[in-house]
Coordinates of C-alpha atoms in Angstrom, one line a residue:
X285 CA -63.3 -87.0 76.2
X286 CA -59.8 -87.7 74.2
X287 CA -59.4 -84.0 74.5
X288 CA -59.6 -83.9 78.0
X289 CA -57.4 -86.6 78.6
X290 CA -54.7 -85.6 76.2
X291 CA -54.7 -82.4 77.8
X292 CA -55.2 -83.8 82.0
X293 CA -51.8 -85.9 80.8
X294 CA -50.0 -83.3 79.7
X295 CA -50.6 -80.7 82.9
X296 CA -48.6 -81.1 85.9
X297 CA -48.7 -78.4 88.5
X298 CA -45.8 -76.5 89.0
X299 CA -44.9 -75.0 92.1
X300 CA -44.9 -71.2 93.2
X301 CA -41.8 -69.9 92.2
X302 CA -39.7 -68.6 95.8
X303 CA -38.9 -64.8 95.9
X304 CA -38.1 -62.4 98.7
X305 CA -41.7 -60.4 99.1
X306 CA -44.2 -63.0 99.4
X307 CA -46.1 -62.9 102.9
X308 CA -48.8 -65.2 103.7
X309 CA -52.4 -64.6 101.8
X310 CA -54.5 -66.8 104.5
X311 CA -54.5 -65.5 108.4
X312 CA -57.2 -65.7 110.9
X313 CA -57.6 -61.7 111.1
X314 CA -58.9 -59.9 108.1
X315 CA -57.6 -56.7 106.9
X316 CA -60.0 -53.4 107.7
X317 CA -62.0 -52.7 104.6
X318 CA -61.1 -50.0 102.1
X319 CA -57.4 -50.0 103.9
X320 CA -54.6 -50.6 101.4
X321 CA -54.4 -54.3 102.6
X322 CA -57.7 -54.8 101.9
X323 CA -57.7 -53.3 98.4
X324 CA -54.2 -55.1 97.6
X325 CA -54.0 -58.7 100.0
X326 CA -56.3 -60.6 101.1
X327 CA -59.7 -58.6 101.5
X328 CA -61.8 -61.3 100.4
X329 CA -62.3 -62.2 104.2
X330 CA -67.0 -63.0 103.8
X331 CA -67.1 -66.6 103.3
X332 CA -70.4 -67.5 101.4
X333 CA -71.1 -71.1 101.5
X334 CA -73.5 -71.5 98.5
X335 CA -73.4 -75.3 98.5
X336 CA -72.1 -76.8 101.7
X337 CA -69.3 -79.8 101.3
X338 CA -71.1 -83.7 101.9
X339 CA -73.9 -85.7 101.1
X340 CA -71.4 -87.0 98.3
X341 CA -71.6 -84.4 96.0
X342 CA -69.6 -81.2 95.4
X343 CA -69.4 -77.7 97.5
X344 CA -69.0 -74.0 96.3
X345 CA -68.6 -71.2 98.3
X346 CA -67.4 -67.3 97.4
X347 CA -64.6 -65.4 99.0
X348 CA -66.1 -61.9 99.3
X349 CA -64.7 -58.5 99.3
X350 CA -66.3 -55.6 100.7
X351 CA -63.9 -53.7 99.8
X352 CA -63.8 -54.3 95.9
X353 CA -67.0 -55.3 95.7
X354 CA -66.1 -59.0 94.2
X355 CA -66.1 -62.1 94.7
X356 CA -63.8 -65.3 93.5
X357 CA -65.6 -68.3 93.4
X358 CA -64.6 -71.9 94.0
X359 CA -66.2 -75.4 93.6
X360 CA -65.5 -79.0 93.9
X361 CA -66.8 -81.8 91.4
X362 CA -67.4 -78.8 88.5
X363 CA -68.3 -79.3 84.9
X364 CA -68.3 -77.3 82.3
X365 CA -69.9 -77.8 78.7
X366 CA -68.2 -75.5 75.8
X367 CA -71.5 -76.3 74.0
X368 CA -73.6 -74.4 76.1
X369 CA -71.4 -71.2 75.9
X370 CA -72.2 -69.4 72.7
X371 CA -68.8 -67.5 71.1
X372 CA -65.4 -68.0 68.9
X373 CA -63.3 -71.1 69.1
X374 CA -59.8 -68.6 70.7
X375 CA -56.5 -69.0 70.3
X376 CA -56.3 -68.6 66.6
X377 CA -53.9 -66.7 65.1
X378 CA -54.2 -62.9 64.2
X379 CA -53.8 -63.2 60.7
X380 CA -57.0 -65.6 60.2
X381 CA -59.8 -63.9 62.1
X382 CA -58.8 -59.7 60.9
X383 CA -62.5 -58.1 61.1
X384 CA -64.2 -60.1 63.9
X385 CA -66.2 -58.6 66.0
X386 CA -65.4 -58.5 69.6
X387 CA -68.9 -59.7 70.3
X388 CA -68.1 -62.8 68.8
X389 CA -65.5 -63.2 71.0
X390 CA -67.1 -62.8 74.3
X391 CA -69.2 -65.6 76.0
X392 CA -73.1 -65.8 76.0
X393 CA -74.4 -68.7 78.4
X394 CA -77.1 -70.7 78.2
X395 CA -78.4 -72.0 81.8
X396 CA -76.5 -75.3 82.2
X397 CA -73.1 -74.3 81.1
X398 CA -71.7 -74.6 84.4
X399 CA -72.8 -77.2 86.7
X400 CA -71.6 -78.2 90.1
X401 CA -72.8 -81.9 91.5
X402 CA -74.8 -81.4 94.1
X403 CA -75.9 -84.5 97.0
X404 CA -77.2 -87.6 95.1
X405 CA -81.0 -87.3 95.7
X406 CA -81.4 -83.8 94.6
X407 CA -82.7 -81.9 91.5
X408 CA -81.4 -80.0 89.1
X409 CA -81.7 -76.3 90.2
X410 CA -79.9 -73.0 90.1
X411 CA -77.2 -72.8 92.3
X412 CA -77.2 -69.1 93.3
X413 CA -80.1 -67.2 93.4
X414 CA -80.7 -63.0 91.8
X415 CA -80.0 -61.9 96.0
X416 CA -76.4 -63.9 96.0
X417 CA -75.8 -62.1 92.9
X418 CA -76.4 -58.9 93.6
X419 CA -74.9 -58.9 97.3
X420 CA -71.6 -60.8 96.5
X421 CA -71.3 -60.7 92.5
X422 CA -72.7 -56.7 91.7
X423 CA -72.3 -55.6 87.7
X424 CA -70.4 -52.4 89.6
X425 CA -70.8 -50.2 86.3
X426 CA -69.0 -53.3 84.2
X427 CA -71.3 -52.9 81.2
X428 CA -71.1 -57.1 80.3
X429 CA -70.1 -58.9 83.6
X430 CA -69.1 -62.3 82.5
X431 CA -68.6 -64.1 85.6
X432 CA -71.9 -63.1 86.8
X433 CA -73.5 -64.3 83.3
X434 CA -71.6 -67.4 84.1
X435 CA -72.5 -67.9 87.9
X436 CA -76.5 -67.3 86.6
X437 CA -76.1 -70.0 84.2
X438 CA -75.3 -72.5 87.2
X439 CA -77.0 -75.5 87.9
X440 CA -76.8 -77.8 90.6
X441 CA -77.1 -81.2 89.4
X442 CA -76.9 -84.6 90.7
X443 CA -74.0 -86.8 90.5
X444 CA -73.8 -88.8 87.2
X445 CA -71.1 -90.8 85.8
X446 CA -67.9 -88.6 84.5
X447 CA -65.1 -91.0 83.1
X448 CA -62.2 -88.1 83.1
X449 CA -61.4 -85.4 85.7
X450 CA -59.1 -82.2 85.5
X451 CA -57.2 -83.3 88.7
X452 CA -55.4 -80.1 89.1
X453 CA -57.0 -77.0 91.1
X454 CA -57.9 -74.6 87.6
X455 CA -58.6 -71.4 86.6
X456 CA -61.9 -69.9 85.1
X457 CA -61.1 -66.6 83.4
X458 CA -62.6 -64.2 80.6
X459 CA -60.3 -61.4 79.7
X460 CA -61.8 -58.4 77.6
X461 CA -59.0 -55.9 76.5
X462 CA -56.6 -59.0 76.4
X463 CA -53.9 -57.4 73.9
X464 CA -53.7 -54.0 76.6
X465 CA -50.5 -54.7 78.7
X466 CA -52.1 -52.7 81.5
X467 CA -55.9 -54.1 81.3
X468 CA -53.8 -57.8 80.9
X469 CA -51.5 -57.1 84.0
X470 CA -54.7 -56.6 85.7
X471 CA -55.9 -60.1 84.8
X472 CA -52.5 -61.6 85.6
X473 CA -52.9 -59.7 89.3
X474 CA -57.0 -61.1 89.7
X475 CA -55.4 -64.6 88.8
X476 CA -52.7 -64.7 91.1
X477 CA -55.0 -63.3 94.1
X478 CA -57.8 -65.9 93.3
X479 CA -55.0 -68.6 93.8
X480 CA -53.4 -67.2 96.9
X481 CA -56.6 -66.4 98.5
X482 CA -58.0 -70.2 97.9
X483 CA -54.8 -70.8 99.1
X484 CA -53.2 -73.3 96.3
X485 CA -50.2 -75.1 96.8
X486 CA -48.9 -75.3 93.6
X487 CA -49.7 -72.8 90.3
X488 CA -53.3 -73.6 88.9
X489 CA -54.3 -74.0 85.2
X490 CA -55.9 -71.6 83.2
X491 CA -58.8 -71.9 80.8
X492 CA -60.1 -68.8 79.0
X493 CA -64.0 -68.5 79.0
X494 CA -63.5 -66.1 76.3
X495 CA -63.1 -66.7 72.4
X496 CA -60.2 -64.1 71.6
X497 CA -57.4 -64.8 69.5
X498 CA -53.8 -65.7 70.2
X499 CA -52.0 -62.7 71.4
X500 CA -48.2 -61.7 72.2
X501 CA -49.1 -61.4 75.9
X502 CA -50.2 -65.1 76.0
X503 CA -46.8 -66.0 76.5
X504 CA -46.8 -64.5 79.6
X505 CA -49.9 -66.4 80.9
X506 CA -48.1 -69.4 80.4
X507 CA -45.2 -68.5 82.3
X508 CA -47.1 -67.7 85.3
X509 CA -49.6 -70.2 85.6
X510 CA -49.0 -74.0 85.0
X511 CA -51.0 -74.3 82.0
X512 CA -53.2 -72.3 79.8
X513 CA -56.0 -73.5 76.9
X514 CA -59.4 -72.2 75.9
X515 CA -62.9 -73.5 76.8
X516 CA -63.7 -73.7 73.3
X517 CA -61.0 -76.2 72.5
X518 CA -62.7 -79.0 74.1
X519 CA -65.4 -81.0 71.8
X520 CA -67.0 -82.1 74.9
X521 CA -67.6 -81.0 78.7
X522 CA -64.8 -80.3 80.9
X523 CA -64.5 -81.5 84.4
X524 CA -62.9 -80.4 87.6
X525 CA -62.2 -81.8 90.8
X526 CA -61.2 -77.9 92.0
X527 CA -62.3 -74.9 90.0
X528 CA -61.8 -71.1 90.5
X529 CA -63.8 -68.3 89.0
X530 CA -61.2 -65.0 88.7
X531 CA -62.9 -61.7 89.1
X532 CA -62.8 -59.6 86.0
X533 CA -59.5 -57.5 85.9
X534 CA -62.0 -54.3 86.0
X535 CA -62.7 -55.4 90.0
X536 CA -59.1 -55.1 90.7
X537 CA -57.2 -52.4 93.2
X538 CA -54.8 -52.0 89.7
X539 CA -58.1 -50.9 88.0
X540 CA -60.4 -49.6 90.6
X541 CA -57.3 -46.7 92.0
X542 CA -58.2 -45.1 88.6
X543 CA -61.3 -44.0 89.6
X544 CA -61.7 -44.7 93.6
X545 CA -59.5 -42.5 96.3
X546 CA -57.9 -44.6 98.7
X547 CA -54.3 -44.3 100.8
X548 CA -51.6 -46.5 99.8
X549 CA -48.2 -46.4 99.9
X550 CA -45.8 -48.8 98.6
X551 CA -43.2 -50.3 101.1
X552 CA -41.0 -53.6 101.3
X553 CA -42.2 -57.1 102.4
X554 CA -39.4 -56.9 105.2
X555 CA -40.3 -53.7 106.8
X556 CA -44.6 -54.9 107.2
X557 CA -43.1 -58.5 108.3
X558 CA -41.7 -55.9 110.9
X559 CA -44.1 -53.8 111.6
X560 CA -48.1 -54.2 110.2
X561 CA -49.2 -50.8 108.6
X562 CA -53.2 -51.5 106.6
X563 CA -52.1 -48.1 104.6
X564 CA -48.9 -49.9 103.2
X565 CA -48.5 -52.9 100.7
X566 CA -46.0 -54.5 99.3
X567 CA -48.2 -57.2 97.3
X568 CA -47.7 -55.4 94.0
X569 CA -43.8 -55.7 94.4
X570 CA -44.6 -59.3 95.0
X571 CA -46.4 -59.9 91.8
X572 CA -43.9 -58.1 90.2
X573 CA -41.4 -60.9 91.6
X574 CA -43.6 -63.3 90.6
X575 CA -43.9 -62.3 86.7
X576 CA -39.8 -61.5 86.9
X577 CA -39.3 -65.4 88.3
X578 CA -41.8 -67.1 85.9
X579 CA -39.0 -66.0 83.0
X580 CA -36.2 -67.3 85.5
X581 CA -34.8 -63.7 85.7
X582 CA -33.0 -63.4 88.9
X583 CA -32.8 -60.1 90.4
X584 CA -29.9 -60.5 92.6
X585 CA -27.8 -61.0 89.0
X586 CA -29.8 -57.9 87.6
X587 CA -28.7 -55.6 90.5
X588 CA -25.0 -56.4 90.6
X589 CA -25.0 -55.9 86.2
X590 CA -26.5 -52.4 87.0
X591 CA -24.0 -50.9 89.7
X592 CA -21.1 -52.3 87.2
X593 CA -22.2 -51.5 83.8
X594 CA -23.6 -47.7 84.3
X595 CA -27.0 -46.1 84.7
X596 CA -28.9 -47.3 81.9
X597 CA -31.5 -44.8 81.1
X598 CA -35.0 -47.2 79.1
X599 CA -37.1 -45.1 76.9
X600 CA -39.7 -46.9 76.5
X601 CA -41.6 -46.4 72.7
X602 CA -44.8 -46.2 71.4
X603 CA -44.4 -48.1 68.2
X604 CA -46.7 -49.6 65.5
X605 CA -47.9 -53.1 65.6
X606 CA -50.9 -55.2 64.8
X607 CA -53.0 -55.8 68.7
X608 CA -56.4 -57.6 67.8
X609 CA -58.9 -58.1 64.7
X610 CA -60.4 -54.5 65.1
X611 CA -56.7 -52.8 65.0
X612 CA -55.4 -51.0 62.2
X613 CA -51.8 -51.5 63.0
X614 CA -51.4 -47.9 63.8
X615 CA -51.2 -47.2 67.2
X616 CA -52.4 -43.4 68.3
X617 CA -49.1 -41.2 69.5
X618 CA -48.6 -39.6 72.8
X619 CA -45.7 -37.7 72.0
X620 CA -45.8 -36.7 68.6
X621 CA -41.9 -35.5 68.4
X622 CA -41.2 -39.0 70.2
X623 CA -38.2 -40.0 67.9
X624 CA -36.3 -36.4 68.4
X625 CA -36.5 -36.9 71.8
X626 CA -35.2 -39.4 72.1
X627 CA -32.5 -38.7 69.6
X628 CA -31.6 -35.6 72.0
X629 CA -31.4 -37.6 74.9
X630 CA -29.0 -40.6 73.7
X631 CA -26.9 -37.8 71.8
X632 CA -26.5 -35.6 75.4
X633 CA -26.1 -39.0 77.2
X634 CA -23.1 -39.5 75.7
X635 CA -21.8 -36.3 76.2
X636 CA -21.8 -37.2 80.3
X637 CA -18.5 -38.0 82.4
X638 CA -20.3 -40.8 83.9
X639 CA -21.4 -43.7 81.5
X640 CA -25.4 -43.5 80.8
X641 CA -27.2 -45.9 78.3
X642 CA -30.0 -44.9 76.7
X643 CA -31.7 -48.2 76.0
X644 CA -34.6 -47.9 72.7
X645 CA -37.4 -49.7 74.2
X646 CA -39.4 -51.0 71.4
X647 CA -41.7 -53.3 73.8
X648 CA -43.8 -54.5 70.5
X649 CA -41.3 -56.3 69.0
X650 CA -39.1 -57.8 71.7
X651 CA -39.8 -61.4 73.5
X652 CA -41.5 -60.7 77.6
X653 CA -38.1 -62.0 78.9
X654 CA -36.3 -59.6 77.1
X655 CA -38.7 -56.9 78.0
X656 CA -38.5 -57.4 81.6
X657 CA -34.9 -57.7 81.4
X658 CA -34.6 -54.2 80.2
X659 CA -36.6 -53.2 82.9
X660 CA -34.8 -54.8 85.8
X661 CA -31.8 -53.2 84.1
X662 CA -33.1 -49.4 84.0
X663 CA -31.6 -47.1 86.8
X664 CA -34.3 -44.9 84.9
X665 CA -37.5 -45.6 82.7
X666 CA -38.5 -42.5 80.9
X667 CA -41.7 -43.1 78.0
X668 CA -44.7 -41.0 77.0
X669 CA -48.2 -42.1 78.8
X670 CA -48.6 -45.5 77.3
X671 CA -49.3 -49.5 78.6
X672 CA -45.6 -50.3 78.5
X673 CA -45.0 -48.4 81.7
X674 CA -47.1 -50.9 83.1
X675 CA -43.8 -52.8 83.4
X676 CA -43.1 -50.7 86.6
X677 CA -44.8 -53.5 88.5
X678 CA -41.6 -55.5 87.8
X679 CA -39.2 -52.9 88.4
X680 CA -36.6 -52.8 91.5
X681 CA -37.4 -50.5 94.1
X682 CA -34.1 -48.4 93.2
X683 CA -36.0 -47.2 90.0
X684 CA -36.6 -43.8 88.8
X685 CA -40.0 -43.1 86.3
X686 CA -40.0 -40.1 84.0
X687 CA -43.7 -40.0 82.7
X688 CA -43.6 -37.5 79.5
X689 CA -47.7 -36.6 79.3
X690 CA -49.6 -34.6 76.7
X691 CA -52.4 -32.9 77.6
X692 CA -54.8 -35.6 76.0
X693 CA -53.6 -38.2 78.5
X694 CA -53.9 -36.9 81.8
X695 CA -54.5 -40.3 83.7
X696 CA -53.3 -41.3 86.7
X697 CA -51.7 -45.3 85.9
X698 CA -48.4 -44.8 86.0
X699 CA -48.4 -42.2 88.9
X700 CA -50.2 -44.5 91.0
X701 CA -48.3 -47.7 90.2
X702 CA -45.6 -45.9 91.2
X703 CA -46.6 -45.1 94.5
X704 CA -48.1 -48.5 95.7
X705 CA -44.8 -49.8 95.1
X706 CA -42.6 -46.8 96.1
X707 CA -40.9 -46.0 93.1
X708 CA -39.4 -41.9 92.9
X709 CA -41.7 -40.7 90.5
X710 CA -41.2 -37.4 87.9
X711 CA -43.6 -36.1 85.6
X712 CA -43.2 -33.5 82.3
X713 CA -47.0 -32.7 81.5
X714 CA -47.4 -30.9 78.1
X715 CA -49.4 -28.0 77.1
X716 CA -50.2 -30.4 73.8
X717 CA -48.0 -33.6 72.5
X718 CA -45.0 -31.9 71.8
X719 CA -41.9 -31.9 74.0
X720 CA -39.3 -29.1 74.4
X721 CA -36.1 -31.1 74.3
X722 CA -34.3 -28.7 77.0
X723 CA -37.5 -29.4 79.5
X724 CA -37.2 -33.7 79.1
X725 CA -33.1 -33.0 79.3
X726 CA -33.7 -30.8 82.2
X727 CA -35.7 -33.0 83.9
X728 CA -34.0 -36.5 83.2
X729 CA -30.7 -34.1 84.5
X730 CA -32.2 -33.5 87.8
X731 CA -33.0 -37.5 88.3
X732 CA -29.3 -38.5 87.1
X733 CA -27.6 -36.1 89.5
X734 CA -29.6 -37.7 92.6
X735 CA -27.9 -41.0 91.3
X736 CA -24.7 -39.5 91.8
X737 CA -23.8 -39.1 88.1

């Protein structure tokens, strides 16, 4: 209970940062399924009442999307007991938990561990049944679905007396590969949706159902959301007067275009406020925006620095550093004469009548401000196939991507973020890893010239 309180005092909701592509989430006419709206917006358009609102108790419903094949869930008058969820304490640091096994770190529940009050003369019971479950919450290939584990352990139970309340509208989410830029940009996007599509005022709280350790991209969690802390760090149950179950970053369109064929094409929030097209989006550029105004990085200031200061040219690196408890330190290279190209490249940049700066992007061992600062600054970002490309979410729509990819690492991320948020988009694929200097010089040429230099 002193937990709770200490940490209810110290949250106050903070309100949605304003920036230029943000259209409204909630409208009375859904978006066609398996159109880029759809896959992107708000898709989530079947309302599931599960427990209908009144006879003084709480209500849960689920937001459904045919479309991805998900659900987010929401409830009134929730409780949830750390002591029924078997894994890790989270939010230690790196150095004290080296060796543990994910499995510890992911959530087992026993039936109980959520539990949503329910009108005062009823009985304990389940609150969604193995049909809800399969129609609105489907495992969709996801070898350990948390959320659904979590949804099955439900009970509705009968009001009883609860001294403290989470006040604030919060967050339920497990991440899995939560030290992967790209697979963590995909729970930052399933977060932000959940809250737009239950249509919060202000930015929610965050608890992690999960037991991993503290990583460098937690930072970023709590500059997006209002506060962030792990189930696990209670000592007692938890109680909400408004929580949110986020679908697993696997059910999002950032994860699902990998594998699923579907048209989108990236275009501004100005020309669909215009003009409705369900084969466009700009919502990606938007939650680019939001991530960029969470560090209080103003992109009207970024654009003027670039037009004055040159074309800055980011080569973003693949570079060792230590990720999780299973990680050797080493990560695996993509480009295995990396350094010598990019040696080539600042050596011929300098050569050039026009000023070009070739900016060393060593992602791993800069702060997320300053990251994202070297992003907004790039007239080009040029890197080998690798999670720090993700960044393109945040980029300006004047950008220019140079994707250098050995034959190992044929995959379509980058590519594709590209195109849902319009970005001109070159590619150098290798017969191996190695890169012929005159082909990346060639190629980074061609892009330069179309910028007038």
């Amino acid at each position: 209970l002193e937990a709770v309180k200490a940490w209810g005092a110290a949250v106050l909701a903070e309100p949605w940062p304003r920036f230029r592509s943000v259209l409204p989430w909630v409208s009375s006419r859904a978006p066609p399924p398996h159109t880029a709206k759809a896959y992107f917006g708000n898709g989530f358009s079947r309302l599931v009442d599960v427990l209908p609102a009144g006879g003084g108790g709480g209500w849960f419903r689920g937001h459904h999307s045919e479309t991805l094949g998900s659900s987010i869930c929401e409830g009134a008058r929730v409780r949830l007991d750390p002591a029924l969820i078997a894994m890790s304490r989270g939010g230690e640091p790196l150095e004290q938990v080296m060796g543990r096994a994910e499995e510890e770190e992911l959530p087992k529940y026993e039936p109980g561990a959520l539990q949503v009050e329910g009108p005062a003369a009823g009985r304990t019971a389940p609150l969604v049944d193995a049909g809800f479950l399969n129609d609105y919450v489907p495992t969709g290939g996801i070898g350990m679905h948390t959320m659904k584990a979590l949804l099955e352990s439900a009970r509705v139970v009968p009001p009883h007396l609860l001294l403290q309340w989470v006040e604030e509208p919060t967050l339920l989410v497990t991440r899995f590969e939560y030290a992967n830029l790209f697979h963590t940009i995909t729970d930052w996007y399933s977060a932000y949706v959940s809250s737009r599509v239950t249509n919060l005022p202000n930015r929610p709280n965050v608890i992690f159902v999960d037991g991993h350790c503290k990583a460098q991209l937690e930072e970023t969690w709590e500059a997006l959301f209002s506060s962030v802390t792990y189930a696990k760090n209670f000592s007692g149950p938890v109680c909400f007067r408004h929580a949110i179950l986020s679908p697993l970053g696997y059910e999002t369109a950032l994860f699902k275009g990998l594998s699923e064929s579907f048209s989108c094409e990236g275009a501004s929030a100005e020309s669909l406020r215009e003009k409705t097209d369900y084969e466009k989006t700009s919502r990606l550029s938007e939650f680019g925006e939001m991530i960029v105004a969470s560090f209080d990085l103003l992109q009207d200031d970024i654009m003027s620095s670039k037009k004055s200061n040159g074309l800055n040219v980011l080569f973003v690196r693949r570079e060792d550093y230590l990720a999780h408890p299973r990680h050797s330190g080493k990560v695996e290279s993509r480009l295995s004469n990396e350094q010598e190209v990019y040696d080539a490249i600042d050596k011929w940049a300098q050569g050039l009548k026009c000023k070009v700066n070739v900016v060393n992007g060593l992602f791993a061992h800069m702060t997320m401000k300053e990251q994202l600062r070297a992003i907004l600054e790039a007239s080009v970002v040029i890197g080998a196939h690798g999670a720090g490309l993700t960044h393109l979410v945040s980029a300006t729509p004047d950008t220019k991507v140079l994707e250098i990819i050995s034959s190992m690492y044929r995959r379509p991320h980058f590519a594709l973020i590209s195109h849902w948020k319009s970005l001109e988009y070159h590619a150098i694929n290798l017969p191996g890893s190695f890169a012929r200097i005159t082909d990346a010089i060639s190629e980074l040429r061609k892009i330069l010239e179309g910028l007038g230099c």
